Coordinates of C-alpha atoms in Angstrom, one line a residue:
M1 CA 0.0 0.0 0.0
Q2 CA 1.4 3.4 -1.0
Y3 CA 1.5 5.9 1.9
T4 CA 1.4 9.6 1.1
L5 CA 2.9 12.0 3.5
P6 CA 0.3 14.5 4.8
I7 CA 0.6 18.2 4.4
L8 CA 0.2 20.0 7.7
K9 CA -0.6 23.7 7.7
T10 CA -1.2 26.1 10.5
E11 CA -1.2 29.9 10.6
R12 CA 2.6 29.9 11.1
L13 CA 3.8 26.6 9.8
L14 CA 3.7 24.5 6.6
L15 CA 5.0 20.9 6.7
R16 CA 5.1 19.1 3.4
P17 CA 7.1 16.5 1.5
I18 CA 10.4 17.7 0.2
T19 CA 10.6 18.4 -3.6
Q20 CA 13.5 18.9 -6.0
Q21 CA 12.8 22.6 -5.9
D22 CA 14.0 22.6 -2.2
I23 CA 17.7 21.8 -3.1
E24 CA 19.1 25.3 -2.5
A25 CA 17.1 25.8 0.8
M26 CA 18.3 22.3 1.9
F27 CA 21.9 23.2 1.2
V28 CA 21.7 26.2 3.5
Y29 CA 21.1 24.0 6.5
T30 CA 22.8 20.7 5.4
S31 CA 26.1 22.6 4.9
Q32 CA 26.2 23.9 8.4
E33 CA 28.6 22.0 10.8
N34 CA 26.5 23.1 13.8
V35 CA 23.5 21.4 12.3
A36 CA 25.3 18.3 11.0
R37 CA 26.6 17.3 14.4
Y38 CA 23.1 16.6 15.5
V39 CA 21.8 14.7 12.5
T40 CA 22.6 11.5 10.5
W41 CA 24.6 13.2 7.7
H42 CA 28.0 15.0 7.5
A43 CA 27.9 18.7 6.5
H44 CA 27.4 19.1 2.8
T45 CA 30.2 20.9 0.9
S46 CA 28.5 21.3 -2.4
L47 CA 25.0 21.4 -4.0
E48 CA 25.9 18.0 -5.5
D49 CA 26.1 16.5 -2.0
T50 CA 22.7 17.9 -1.3
K51 CA 21.3 16.7 -4.6
T52 CA 22.5 13.2 -3.8
F53 CA 20.9 13.4 -0.4
L54 CA 17.7 14.8 -1.8
M55 CA 17.5 12.0 -4.4
L56 CA 17.8 9.5 -1.5
I57 CA 14.9 11.1 0.2
L58 CA 12.8 11.2 -3.0
S59 CA 13.6 7.6 -3.7
G60 CA 12.4 6.7 -0.2
Y61 CA 9.1 8.5 -0.9
E62 CA 8.6 6.4 -4.0
Q63 CA 9.3 3.2 -2.0
G64 CA 7.0 4.2 0.8
N65 CA 10.0 4.7 3.2
H66 CA 9.9 8.2 4.8
R67 CA 12.7 7.6 7.2
L68 CA 16.3 8.6 6.8
C69 CA 17.7 5.8 9.0
N70 CA 17.0 2.1 9.6
D71 CA 17.1 2.0 13.4

């Protein structure tokens, strides 16, 4: 069964699935060392790093896997 991530919207917040158009915004936070030390990835040093990461996430969406780790 295919599961679709919901879109959650409030007056101040919008949570939605990531899209390819988010690559530059993702790079802003995925390239920061102070962010990377608290998450499962190393700080990205290029947009290509972020593109690879984004494609992993989008592939997971297609397979019905919305997690970034397997624990």
